[in-house]
XYZ file of C-alpha atoms in Angstrom:
163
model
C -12.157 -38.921 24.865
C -11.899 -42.303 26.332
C -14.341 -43.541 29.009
C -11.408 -44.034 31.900
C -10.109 -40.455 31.052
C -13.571 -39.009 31.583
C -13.418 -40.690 34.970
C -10.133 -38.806 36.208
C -11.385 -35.319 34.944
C -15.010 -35.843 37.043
C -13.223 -37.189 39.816
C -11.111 -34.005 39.566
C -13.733 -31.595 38.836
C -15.701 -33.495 42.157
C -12.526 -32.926 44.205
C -12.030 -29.514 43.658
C -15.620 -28.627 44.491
C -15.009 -30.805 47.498
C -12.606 -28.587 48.592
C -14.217 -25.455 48.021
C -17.153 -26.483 49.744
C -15.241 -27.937 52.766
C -13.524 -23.900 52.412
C -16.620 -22.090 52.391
C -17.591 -23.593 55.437
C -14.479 -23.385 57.429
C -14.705 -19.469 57.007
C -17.981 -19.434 58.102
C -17.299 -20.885 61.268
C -14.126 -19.294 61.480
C -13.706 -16.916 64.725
C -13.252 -13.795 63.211
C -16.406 -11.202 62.196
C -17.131 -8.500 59.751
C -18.545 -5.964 61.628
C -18.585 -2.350 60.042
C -16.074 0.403 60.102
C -18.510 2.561 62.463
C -18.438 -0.062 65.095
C -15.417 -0.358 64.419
C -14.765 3.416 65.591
C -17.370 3.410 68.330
C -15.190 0.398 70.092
C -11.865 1.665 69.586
C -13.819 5.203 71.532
C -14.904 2.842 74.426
C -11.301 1.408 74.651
C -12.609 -2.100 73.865
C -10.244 -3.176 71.072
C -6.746 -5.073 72.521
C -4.723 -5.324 69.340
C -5.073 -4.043 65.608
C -3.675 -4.920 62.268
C -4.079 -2.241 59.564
C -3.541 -3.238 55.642
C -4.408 -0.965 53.203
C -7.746 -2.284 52.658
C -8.746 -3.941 55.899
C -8.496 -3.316 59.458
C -8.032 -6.407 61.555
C -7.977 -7.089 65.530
C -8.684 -8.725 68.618
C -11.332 -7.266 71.374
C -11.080 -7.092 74.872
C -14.325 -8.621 75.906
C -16.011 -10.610 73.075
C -18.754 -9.461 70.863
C -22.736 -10.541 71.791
C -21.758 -13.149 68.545
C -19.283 -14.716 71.157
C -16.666 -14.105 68.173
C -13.450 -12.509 69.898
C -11.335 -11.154 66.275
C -13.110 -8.818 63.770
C -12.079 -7.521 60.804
C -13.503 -4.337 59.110
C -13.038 -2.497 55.405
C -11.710 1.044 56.043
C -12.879 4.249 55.463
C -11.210 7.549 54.719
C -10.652 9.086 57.893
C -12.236 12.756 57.328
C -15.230 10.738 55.517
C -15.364 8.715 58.797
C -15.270 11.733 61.014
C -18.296 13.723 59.100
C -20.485 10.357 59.039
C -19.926 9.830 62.803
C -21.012 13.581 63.656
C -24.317 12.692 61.710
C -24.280 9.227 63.469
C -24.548 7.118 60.164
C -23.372 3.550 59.798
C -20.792 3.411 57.507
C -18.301 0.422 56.290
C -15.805 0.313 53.714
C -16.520 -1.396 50.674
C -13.671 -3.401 48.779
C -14.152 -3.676 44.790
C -13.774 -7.361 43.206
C -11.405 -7.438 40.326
C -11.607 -10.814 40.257
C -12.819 -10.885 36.704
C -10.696 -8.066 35.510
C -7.395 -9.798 37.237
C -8.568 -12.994 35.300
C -8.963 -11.352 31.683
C -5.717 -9.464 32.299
C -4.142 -13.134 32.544
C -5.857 -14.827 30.191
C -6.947 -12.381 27.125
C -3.046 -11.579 26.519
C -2.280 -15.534 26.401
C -4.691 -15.950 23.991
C -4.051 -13.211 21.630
C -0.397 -14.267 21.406
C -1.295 -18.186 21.055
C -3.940 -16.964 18.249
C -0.960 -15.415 16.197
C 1.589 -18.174 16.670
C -0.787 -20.361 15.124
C -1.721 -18.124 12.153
C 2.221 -17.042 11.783
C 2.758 -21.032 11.858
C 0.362 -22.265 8.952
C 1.680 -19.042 7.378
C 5.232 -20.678 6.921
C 3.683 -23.960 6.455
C 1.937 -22.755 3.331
C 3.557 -22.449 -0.475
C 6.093 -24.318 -2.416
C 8.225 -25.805 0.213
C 7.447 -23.479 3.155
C 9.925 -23.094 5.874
C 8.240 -25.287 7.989
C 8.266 -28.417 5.323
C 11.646 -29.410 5.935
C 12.059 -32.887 5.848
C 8.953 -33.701 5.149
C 9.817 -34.872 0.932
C 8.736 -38.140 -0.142
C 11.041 -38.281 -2.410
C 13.699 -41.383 -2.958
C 16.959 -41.564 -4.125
C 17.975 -44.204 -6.014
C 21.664 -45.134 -6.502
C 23.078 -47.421 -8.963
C 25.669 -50.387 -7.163
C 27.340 -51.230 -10.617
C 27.737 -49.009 -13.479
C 29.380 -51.263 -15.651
C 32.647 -49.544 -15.861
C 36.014 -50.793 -13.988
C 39.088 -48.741 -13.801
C 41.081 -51.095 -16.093
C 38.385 -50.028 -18.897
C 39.564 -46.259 -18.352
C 43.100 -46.781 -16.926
C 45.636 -44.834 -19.528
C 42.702 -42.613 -21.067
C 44.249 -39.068 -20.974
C 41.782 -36.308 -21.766
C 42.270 -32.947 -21.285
């Protein structure tokens, strides 16, 4: 590896932690909160929630009035509603909790990628091996050598009749 090309892949390796730094702390000032799913049910009860998104994971929304953090959006993992409902008679905090299959995602990607380039490359010095292998065409040394004059003019056989 040349000096200049271990330049560009720092400089790209600095970048790219530049910008996940400059991320991290954009969502950490970012106006929405993570409060839990309890909350979340004991302000939709006291009619303080204005608007609500609802994924299949998350629960997202706007409040009426804002929050003692001054933050006016929340979002909140949610929570099987019958679970919910016999936590809240017990009055338990409770929040959803959202599993990371970050890793799993990643190997699922990457793992079959592999395995395949790992066989094309055995398969491929497979048919380069042996007398000739499939994958040594064109790759003789050898010459050809082709004689200009042979000696022999058409006069010298002109009239010769054999069978």
């Amino acid at each position: 590896m040349t000096k200049q090309s271990r330049f560009h892949i720092a400089y790209c390796v600095a970048a790219i932690l530049g910008v996940l730094v400059l991320q991290y702390f954009y969502s950490a000032a970012a106006k929405i909160e993570s409060i839990p799913y309890s909350q979340f049910a004991q302000l939709l009860q006291d009619h303080k929630i204005a608007e609500v998104a609802v994924s299949d994971r998350y629960i997202q929304g706007k409040l009426k009035e804002p929050l003692p953090s001054g933050k006016t959006q929340f979002v909140t993992t949610r929570v099987d509603p019958p679970f919910a409902d016999e936590l809240q008679k017990y009055g338990v905090t409770y929040t959803g909790e959202v599993e990371s299959t970050f890793v799993q995602d990643l190997l699922g990607w990457i793992v079959p990628v592999v395995l395949f380039f790992g066989l094309w490359m055995v398969l491929a010095r497979r048919m380069g091996q042996g007398l000739g292998g499939v994958m040594s065409i064109g790759k003789s040394k050898a010459k050809i050598y082709v004689e200009t004059d042979t000696g022999v003019r058409f006069d010298d056989v002109a009239g010769v009749d054999e069978a």
